[in-house]
Each structure stands twice: as structure tokens, then as C-alpha cells.
PDB file of C-alpha atoms in Angstrom:
ATOM      1  CA  ASN A 476      14.843-153.087  46.911  1.00 74.00           C
ATOM      2  CA  ALA A 477      11.832-151.933  48.956  1.00 82.00           C
ATOM      3  CA  GLY A 478      13.277-148.466  49.538  1.00 95.00           C
ATOM      4  CA  VAL A 479      11.649-146.757  52.479  1.00 97.00           C
ATOM      5  CA  THR A 480       8.773-148.507  54.190  1.00 97.00           C
ATOM      6  CA  GLN A 481       6.542-147.283  57.005  1.00 98.00           C
ATOM      7  CA  THR A 482       4.186-149.102  59.345  1.00 97.00           C
ATOM      8  CA  PRO A 483       1.354-148.670  60.069  1.00 97.00           C
ATOM      9  CA  LYS A 484      -0.289-146.988  57.033  1.00 97.00           C
ATOM     10  CA  PHE A 485      -3.210-145.657  59.027  1.00 97.00           C
ATOM     11  CA  ARG A 486      -4.058-145.389  62.771  1.00 97.00           C
ATOM     12  CA  VAL A 487      -6.697-143.903  64.903  1.00 97.00           C
ATOM     13  CA  LEU A 488      -5.797-143.052  68.472  1.00 97.00           C
ATOM     14  CA  LYS A 489      -7.598-141.595  71.446  1.00 97.00           C
ATOM     15  CA  THR A 490      -6.180-138.585  73.266  1.00 98.00           C
ATOM     16  CA  GLY A 491      -3.573-139.756  75.719  1.00 97.00           C
ATOM     17  CA  GLN A 492      -2.773-143.049  74.025  1.00 97.00           C
ATOM     18  CA  SER A 493       0.766-143.823  72.915  1.00 97.00           C
ATOM     19  CA  MET A 494       2.081-145.386  69.765  1.00 97.00           C
ATOM     20  CA  THR A 495       5.231-145.973  67.759  1.00 98.00           C
ATOM     21  CA  LEU A 496       5.673-145.468  64.045  1.00 98.00           C
ATOM     22  CA  LEU A 497       8.279-147.567  62.312  1.00 98.00           C
ATOM     23  CA  CYS A 498      10.408-146.542  59.400  1.00 98.00           C
ATOM     24  CA  ALA A 499      12.775-148.997  57.613  1.00 98.00           C
ATOM     25  CA  GLN A 500      15.098-148.463  54.703  1.00 97.00           C
ATOM     26  CA  ASP A 501      17.210-150.982  52.799  1.00 96.00           C
ATOM     27  CA  MET A 502      19.522-148.594  50.987  1.00 96.00           C
ATOM     28  CA  ASN A 503      22.209-148.423  53.645  1.00 96.00           C
ATOM     29  CA  HIS A 504      21.528-144.694  54.168  1.00 96.00           C
ATOM     30  CA  GLU A 505      23.188-142.861  57.067  1.00 96.00           C
ATOM     31  CA  TYR A 506      20.649-140.024  57.334  1.00 96.00           C
ATOM     32  CA  MET A 507      16.997-140.574  58.343  1.00 97.00           C
ATOM     33  CA  TYR A 508      14.218-138.057  58.951  1.00 97.00           C
ATOM     34  CA  TRP A 509      10.731-137.816  60.275  1.00 98.00           C
ATOM     35  CA  TYR A 510       8.400-135.140  58.826  1.00 98.00           C
ATOM     36  CA  ARG A 511       4.770-134.255  59.368  1.00 98.00           C
ATOM     37  CA  GLN A 512       2.601-132.853  56.628  1.00 97.00           C
ATOM     38  CA  ASP A 513      -0.420-130.694  57.353  1.00 95.00           C
ATOM     39  CA  PRO A 514      -2.624-128.842  54.820  1.00 88.00           C
ATOM     40  CA  GLY A 515      -1.153-125.512  53.790  1.00 82.00           C
ATOM     41  CA  MET A 516       2.035-126.021  55.826  1.00 84.00           C
ATOM     42  CA  GLY A 517       4.229-128.235  53.770  1.00 88.00           C
ATOM     43  CA  LEU A 518       6.590-130.823  55.220  1.00 95.00           C
ATOM     44  CA  ARG A 519       7.973-129.964  58.631  1.00 96.00           C
ATOM     45  CA  LEU A 520      10.932-131.716  60.226  1.00 96.00           C
ATOM     46  CA  ILE A 521      10.249-133.428  63.524  1.00 97.00           C
ATOM     47  CA  HIS A 522      13.451-135.284  64.310  1.00 97.00           C
ATOM     48  CA  TYR A 523      16.360-136.629  62.322  1.00 96.00           C
ATOM     49  CA  SER A 524      19.386-138.938  62.660  1.00 97.00           C
ATOM     50  CA  VAL A 525      22.834-138.650  61.173  1.00 95.00           C
ATOM     51  CA  GLY A 526      23.717-142.285  61.891  1.00 94.00           C
ATOM     52  CA  GLU A 527      23.043-145.311  64.034  1.00 95.00           C
ATOM     53  CA  GLY A 528      22.666-144.331  67.726  1.00 95.00           C
ATOM     54  CA  THR A 529      22.240-140.607  66.983  1.00 95.00           C
ATOM     55  CA  THR A 530      19.107-138.374  67.022  1.00 96.00           C
ATOM     56  CA  ALA A 531      18.510-134.697  66.849  1.00 96.00           C
ATOM     57  CA  LYS A 532      15.581-132.310  67.083  1.00 96.00           C
ATOM     58  CA  GLY A 533      14.054-130.721  64.004  1.00 95.00           C
ATOM     59  CA  GLU A 534      11.641-127.806  63.633  1.00 93.00           C
ATOM     60  CA  VAL A 535       8.647-129.292  65.506  1.00 96.00           C
ATOM     61  CA  PRO A 536       9.959-131.864  68.033  1.00 97.00           C
ATOM     62  CA  ASP A 537       7.594-131.355  71.005  1.00 97.00           C
ATOM     63  CA  GLY A 538       5.463-134.345  71.928  1.00 97.00           C
ATOM     64  CA  TYR A 539       7.620-136.773  69.960  1.00 98.00           C
ATOM     65  CA  ASN A 540      10.621-138.993  70.692  1.00 97.00           C
ATOM     66  CA  VAL A 541      12.785-141.048  68.389  1.00 97.00           C
ATOM     67  CA  SER A 542      15.268-143.790  68.421  1.00 97.00           C
ATOM     68  CA  ARG A 543      17.835-145.208  65.922  1.00 97.00           C
ATOM     69  CA  LEU A 544      19.109-148.419  67.425  1.00 95.00           C
ATOM     70  CA  LYS A 545      19.798-150.007  64.078  1.00 96.00           C
ATOM     71  CA  LYS A 546      21.040-148.220  60.984  1.00 96.00           C
ATOM     72  CA  GLN A 547      18.110-149.377  58.889  1.00 97.00           C
ATOM     73  CA  ASN A 548      15.341-148.414  61.371  1.00 98.00           C
ATOM     74  CA  PHE A 549      14.127-145.115  62.704  1.00 98.00           C
ATOM     75  CA  LEU A 550      11.260-145.063  65.200  1.00 98.00           C
ATOM     76  CA  LEU A 551       8.972-142.185  66.044  1.00 98.00           C
ATOM     77  CA  GLY A 552       7.045-142.386  69.337  1.00 98.00           C
ATOM     78  CA  LEU A 553       4.157-140.445  70.629  1.00 97.00           C
ATOM     79  CA  GLU A 554       3.946-140.833  74.402  1.00 93.00           C
ATOM     80  CA  SER A 555       0.578-139.093  74.924  1.00 97.00           C
ATOM     81  CA  ALA A 556      -1.154-138.365  71.713  1.00 97.00           C
ATOM     82  CA  ALA A 557      -3.066-135.048  71.241  1.00 97.00           C
ATOM     83  CA  PRO A 558      -5.504-133.955  68.554  1.00 97.00           C
ATOM     84  CA  SER A 559      -2.858-131.472  67.326  1.00 97.00           C
ATOM     85  CA  GLN A 560      -0.760-134.468  66.272  1.00 98.00           C
ATOM     86  CA  THR A 561      -3.396-135.502  63.713  1.00 98.00           C
ATOM     87  CA  SER A 562      -1.307-135.452  60.551  1.00 98.00           C
ATOM     88  CA  VAL A 563       0.379-137.453  57.846  1.00 98.00           C
ATOM     89  CA  TYR A 564       3.810-138.618  58.873  1.00 98.00           C
ATOM     90  CA  PHE A 565       6.582-139.213  56.367  1.00 98.00           C
ATOM     91  CA  CYS A 566       9.905-140.889  56.921  1.00 98.00           C
ATOM     92  CA  ALA A 567      12.793-140.103  54.540  1.00 98.00           C
ATOM     93  CA  SER A 568      16.413-141.216  54.160  1.00 97.00           C
ATOM     94  CA  SER A 569      19.493-140.140  52.324  1.00 95.00           C
ATOM     95  CA  TYR A 570      23.057-141.329  51.917  1.00 93.00           C
ATOM     96  CA  SER A 571      24.652-137.872  52.226  1.00 90.00           C
ATOM     97  CA  PRO A 572      23.805-134.889  54.429  1.00 89.00           C
ATOM     98  CA  PRO A 573      21.182-132.415  53.150  1.00 85.00           C
ATOM     99  CA  GLY A 574      23.642-129.779  51.961  1.00 80.00           C
ATOM    100  CA  ALA A 575      25.405-132.222  49.634  1.00 85.00           C
ATOM    101  CA  GLY A 576      22.785-131.911  46.945  1.00 84.00           C
ATOM    102  CA  GLU A 577      21.416-135.440  47.115  1.00 89.00           C
ATOM    103  CA  THR A 578      17.688-136.046  47.277  1.00 92.00           C
ATOM    104  CA  GLN A 579      15.911-137.604  50.206  1.00 95.00           C
ATOM    105  CA  TYR A 580      13.805-140.719  49.552  1.00 97.00           C
ATOM    106  CA  PHE A 581      10.416-140.767  51.147  1.00 97.00           C
ATOM    107  CA  GLY A 582       8.288-143.577  52.578  1.00 97.00           C
ATOM    108  CA  PRO A 583       4.591-143.911  51.694  1.00 97.00           C
ATOM    109  CA  GLY A 584       3.386-142.121  54.782  1.00 97.00           C
ATOM    110  CA  THR A 585       1.393-142.919  57.924  1.00 98.00           C
ATOM    111  CA  ARG A 586      -1.981-141.266  58.406  1.00 97.00           C
ATOM    112  CA  LEU A 587      -2.716-140.658  62.108  1.00 98.00           C
ATOM    113  CA  LEU A 588      -5.998-139.442  63.468  1.00 98.00           C
ATOM    114  CA  VAL A 589      -6.131-138.493  67.147  1.00 98.00           C
ATOM    115  CA  LEU A 590      -9.638-138.165  68.627  1.00 97.00           C
TER     116      LEU A 590
ATOM    117  CA  GLY B 577      15.583-117.532  59.315  1.00 60.00           C
ATOM    118  CA  GLN B 578      14.136-119.387  56.362  1.00 72.00           C
ATOM    119  CA  ASN B 579      11.066-118.565  54.359  1.00 87.00           C
ATOM    120  CA  ILE B 580       9.698-120.241  51.242  1.00 94.00           C
ATOM    121  CA  ASP B 581       6.581-119.319  49.317  1.00 95.00           C
ATOM    122  CA  GLN B 582       4.613-120.980  46.548  1.00 96.00           C
ATOM    123  CA  PRO B 583       1.093-120.406  45.118  1.00 97.00           C
ATOM    124  CA  THR B 584      -1.430-122.600  46.827  1.00 95.00           C
ATOM    125  CA  GLU B 585      -3.349-123.784  43.686  1.00 97.00           C
ATOM    126  CA  MET B 586      -3.012-123.630  39.937  1.00 98.00           C
ATOM    127  CA  THR B 587      -5.213-124.923  37.128  1.00 98.00           C
ATOM    128  CA  ALA B 588      -4.074-125.631  33.504  1.00 97.00           C
ATOM    129  CA  THR B 589      -5.477-127.390  30.463  1.00 97.00           C
ATOM    130  CA  GLU B 590      -4.110-130.706  29.085  1.00 98.00           C
ATOM    131  CA  GLY B 591      -1.430-130.021  26.466  1.00 97.00           C
ATOM    132  CA  ALA B 592      -0.614-126.540  27.761  1.00 98.00           C
ATOM    133  CA  ILE B 593       2.478-125.257  29.593  1.00 98.00           C
ATOM    134  CA  VAL B 594       2.448-124.218  33.225  1.00 98.00           C
ATOM    135  CA  GLN B 595       5.036-122.440  35.380  1.00 98.00           C
ATOM    136  CA  ILE B 596       5.045-122.952  39.151  1.00 98.00           C
ATOM    137  CA  ASN B 597       7.016-120.317  41.039  1.00 98.00           C
ATOM    138  CA  CYS B 598       8.888-120.616  44.283  1.00 98.00           C
ATOM    139  CA  THR B 599      10.559-117.806  46.211  1.00 97.00           C
ATOM    140  CA  TYR B 600      12.913-118.306  49.095  1.00 95.00           C
ATOM    141  CA  GLN B 601      14.835-116.443  51.729  1.00 92.00           C
ATOM    142  CA  THR B 602      17.493-118.842  52.998  1.00 85.00           C
ATOM    143  CA  SER B 603      20.703-117.964  54.796  1.00 85.00           C
ATOM    144  CA  GLY B 604      23.631-119.918  53.399  1.00 86.00           C
ATOM    145  CA  PHE B 605      21.605-121.178  50.460  1.00 89.00           C
ATOM    146  CA  ASN B 606      23.107-124.208  48.743  1.00 91.00           C
ATOM    147  CA  GLY B 607      20.412-125.462  46.323  1.00 94.00           C
ATOM    148  CA  LEU B 608      16.796-125.987  45.568  1.00 96.00           C
ATOM    149  CA  PHE B 609      14.826-129.231  45.022  1.00 96.00           C
ATOM    150  CA  TRP B 610      11.513-129.837  43.382  1.00 97.00           C
ATOM    151  CA  TYR B 611       9.300-132.785  44.256  1.00 97.00           C
ATOM    152  CA  GLN B 612       6.003-134.160  42.859  1.00 98.00           C
ATOM    153  CA  GLN B 613       3.503-135.580  45.228  1.00 97.00           C
ATOM    154  CA  HIS B 614       0.283-137.269  44.046  1.00 97.00           C
ATOM    155  CA  ALA B 615      -2.581-137.278  46.480  1.00 94.00           C
ATOM    156  CA  GLY B 616      -2.129-139.868  49.220  1.00 93.00           C
ATOM    157  CA  GLU B 617       1.420-140.766  48.069  1.00 95.00           C
ATOM    158  CA  ALA B 618       5.010-139.925  48.941  1.00 95.00           C
ATOM    159  CA  PRO B 619       6.934-136.991  47.462  1.00 97.00           C
ATOM    160  CA  THR B 620       9.224-138.046  44.545  1.00 97.00           C
ATOM    161  CA  PHE B 621      12.261-136.229  43.307  1.00 96.00           C
ATOM    162  CA  LEU B 622      12.002-134.137  40.136  1.00 96.00           C
ATOM    163  CA  SER B 623      14.999-131.803  40.011  1.00 95.00           C
ATOM    164  CA  TYR B 624      17.802-130.125  41.831  1.00 95.00           C
ATOM    165  CA  ASN B 625      19.333-126.688  40.973  1.00 96.00           C
ATOM    166  CA  VAL B 626      22.432-125.285  42.612  1.00 94.00           C
ATOM    167  CA  LEU B 627      23.675-122.951  39.910  1.00 95.00           C
ATOM    168  CA  ASP B 628      21.760-120.244  38.120  1.00 97.00           C
ATOM    169  CA  GLY B 629      20.009-121.247  34.929  1.00 97.00           C
ATOM    170  CA  LEU B 630      17.730-123.801  33.454  1.00 97.00           C
ATOM    171  CA  GLU B 631      17.877-127.568  33.886  1.00 94.00           C
ATOM    172  CA  GLU B 632      15.797-129.551  31.430  1.00 94.00           C
ATOM    173  CA  LYS B 633      14.517-133.126  31.971  1.00 91.00           C
ATOM    174  CA  GLY B 634      12.076-134.137  29.248  1.00 94.00           C
ATOM    175  CA  ARG B 635       8.760-132.286  29.720  1.00 97.00           C
ATOM    176  CA  PHE B 636       9.987-130.821  33.004  1.00 97.00           C
ATOM    177  CA  SER B 637      12.440-127.944  33.482  1.00 97.00           C
ATOM    178  CA  SER B 638      13.572-126.125  36.513  1.00 98.00           C
ATOM    179  CA  PHE B 639      15.116-122.642  36.717  1.00 98.00           C
ATOM    180  CA  LEU B 640      17.054-120.915  39.518  1.00 98.00           C
ATOM    181  CA  SER B 641      18.096-117.296  40.145  1.00 97.00           C
ATOM    182  CA  ARG B 642      20.246-117.219  43.297  1.00 95.00           C
ATOM    183  CA  SER B 643      20.456-113.443  43.255  1.00 94.00           C
ATOM    184  CA  LYS B 644      16.646-113.071  43.148  1.00 95.00           C
ATOM    185  CA  GLY B 645      15.838-115.991  45.506  1.00 95.00           C
ATOM    186  CA  TYR B 646      13.576-117.378  42.861  1.00 96.00           C
ATOM    187  CA  SER B 647      12.983-120.685  41.112  1.00 98.00           C
ATOM    188  CA  TYR B 648      10.310-122.065  38.882  1.00 98.00           C
ATOM    189  CA  LEU B 649       9.223-125.487  37.606  1.00 98.00           C
ATOM    190  CA  LEU B 650       8.076-125.584  34.017  1.00 98.00           C
ATOM    191  CA  LEU B 651       5.809-128.365  32.892  1.00 98.00           C
ATOM    192  CA  LYS B 652       5.256-128.723  29.101  1.00 97.00           C
ATOM    193  CA  GLU B 653       2.666-130.743  27.138  1.00 98.00           C
ATOM    194  CA  LEU B 654       0.568-131.214  30.313  1.00 98.00           C
ATOM    195  CA  GLN B 655      -1.018-134.590  30.878  1.00 98.00           C
ATOM    196  CA  MET B 656      -3.782-135.599  33.248  1.00 97.00           C
ATOM    197  CA  LYS B 657      -1.304-137.541  35.268  1.00 97.00           C
ATOM    198  CA  ASP B 658       0.580-134.304  36.051  1.00 98.00           C
ATOM    199  CA  SER B 659      -2.246-133.375  38.469  1.00 98.00           C
ATOM    200  CA  ALA B 660      -0.466-133.391  41.767  1.00 98.00           C
ATOM    201  CA  SER B 661       1.187-131.171  44.366  1.00 97.00           C
ATOM    202  CA  TYR B 662       4.568-129.709  43.637  1.00 98.00           C
ATOM    203  CA  LEU B 663       6.875-128.981  46.508  1.00 97.00           C
ATOM    204  CA  CYS B 664       9.986-126.832  46.434  1.00 97.00           C
ATOM    205  CA  ALA B 665      12.657-127.263  49.170  1.00 96.00           C
ATOM    206  CA  ALA B 666      15.638-125.072  49.841  1.00 95.00           C
ATOM    207  CA  VAL B 667      18.763-126.351  51.516  1.00 92.00           C
ATOM    208  CA  ALA B 668      21.555-124.446  53.140  1.00 87.00           C
ATOM    209  CA  TYR B 669      25.015-125.410  54.221  1.00 80.00           C
ATOM    210  CA  GLY B 670      24.864-127.542  57.295  1.00 80.00           C
ATOM    211  CA  GLN B 671      21.107-127.198  57.437  1.00 84.00           C
ATOM    212  CA  ASN B 672      18.170-129.509  56.844  1.00 90.00           C
ATOM    213  CA  PHE B 673      15.685-129.119  54.011  1.00 92.00           C
ATOM    214  CA  VAL B 674      13.050-126.409  54.370  1.00 93.00           C
ATOM    215  CA  PHE B 675       9.945-127.132  52.278  1.00 95.00           C
ATOM    216  CA  GLY B 676       7.454-124.686  50.843  1.00 95.00           C
ATOM    217  CA  PRO B 677       3.687-125.196  51.371  1.00 95.00           C
ATOM    218  CA  GLY B 678       3.301-126.918  48.044  1.00 96.00           C
ATOM    219  CA  THR B 679       1.370-125.986  44.881  1.00 97.00           C
ATOM    220  CA  ARG B 680      -1.664-128.106  43.981  1.00 97.00           C
ATOM    221  CA  LEU B 681      -1.889-128.369  40.198  1.00 98.00           C
ATOM    222  CA  SER B 682      -5.126-129.498  38.539  1.00 98.00           C
ATOM    223  CA  VAL B 683      -4.913-130.426  34.883  1.00 98.00           C
ATOM    224  CA  LEU B 684      -8.249-130.196  33.092  1.00 97.00           C
ATOM    225  CA  PRO B 685      -9.266-131.991  29.865  1.00 95.00           C
TER     226      PRO B 685
END
């Protein structure tokens, strides 16, 4: 099993450009999450999904959109990138909801630099 | 609201014991996770506490006091490979994980 994979690993964008980050998991998990990690601020939830075809906003959703057309994939889109979106983005998945006491499994991360 | 705090950085010597603290204020608290994250890598699960007390897993132990809103991760017999960031995350009923800022641990020879 590959677990959780993310593409690309690293990307440089100019302000105003768009891009899509892809997350895939092969564990048949219902729940998927997108986080961003910035120095000194820990992991912050951007959007999440509780199943195929569903999405919901997290703590910092502005400037991002997501889609979950297939159970195994969770896409994060930036329509018009801004320097404030420079960050490391982590995707995670879990079989049960967060309050059930099960860990989330994280992908290797995507490093995004917006100039 | 939710608030979680950890020390930013800690330094310890190889072979020693180190305790990393985490304090939280979480409505509807239902458990606390600890993750290890090496530089440039993904967080990986270390432990989960939902009841008060100490959970031991080899060199790593985690403690929880629900009444005090306090947890700690105890690392024994430190090794160089334990140099990493350690993240605590609180979870509440019906809510998503809330992560602390992480503690960067440096293990010196």
C-alpha cells in the first residue's frame, strides 16, 4: 500500500497563477483533509471531506477550493495564488471521524512558493 | 474556542530523558494525540490519550490530565534520530483536530 500520496512535491508559482494539488489514498478512507503548515503556527485545516462528493470548510478556507469526485482522491485548488499562500500543504485521511480516537495518516507534503 | 500551547524549542543530550509539555483549552475535549515530524517529512502518529494517566510505548510515554488540560510526551534514552518536531493535537466531540504549534527537539551528542 502506498498510503497517502501527494503531487507535486514542490512548485513555484507567480502571483495570480492557478494550480491544483492532488491527494490520493489507497486505504479506502472516508475522511480526507487538507492542512497548511507555516512556521510557528502548526497545522491548520483548510478544507475537509467526510465522503465522496462532500466537502466542508475548515479553519482557513479563503483562497482555496476543493473537490472529492472519487473516494480515493481529494483535490485542492488555488484559483489566483498569493504570496500569503506560500506554505507546506499536507493531505491526510482517516477511516473514522476525528472524534473517534483514530489517527489521521499524512501524505509527504507539497512545498509551494508563490512569488 | 480552542487553544493549544507547546514550547517552541527544546534541547537535550543523547541518552537523557526529555519531557515535552502541551496545554490545551478545548470545549468538548475527547482526546489528545502526539505526532513526530522529522524535517521535510510528514507527521507520524506516536500516541493517543483519552483517559487520565500514563500510556507507555517503549521509549515513548504520554500522559494526560483532563482536569488540568495538560499532557506531556516523555522520551527516554534519547537518540540522535529523535531530533524532530513533536506536535500535540486535541480533538473534541464532532470537531476536527486542533494542532499545537509544535516543539522542535534537538538531541545533541
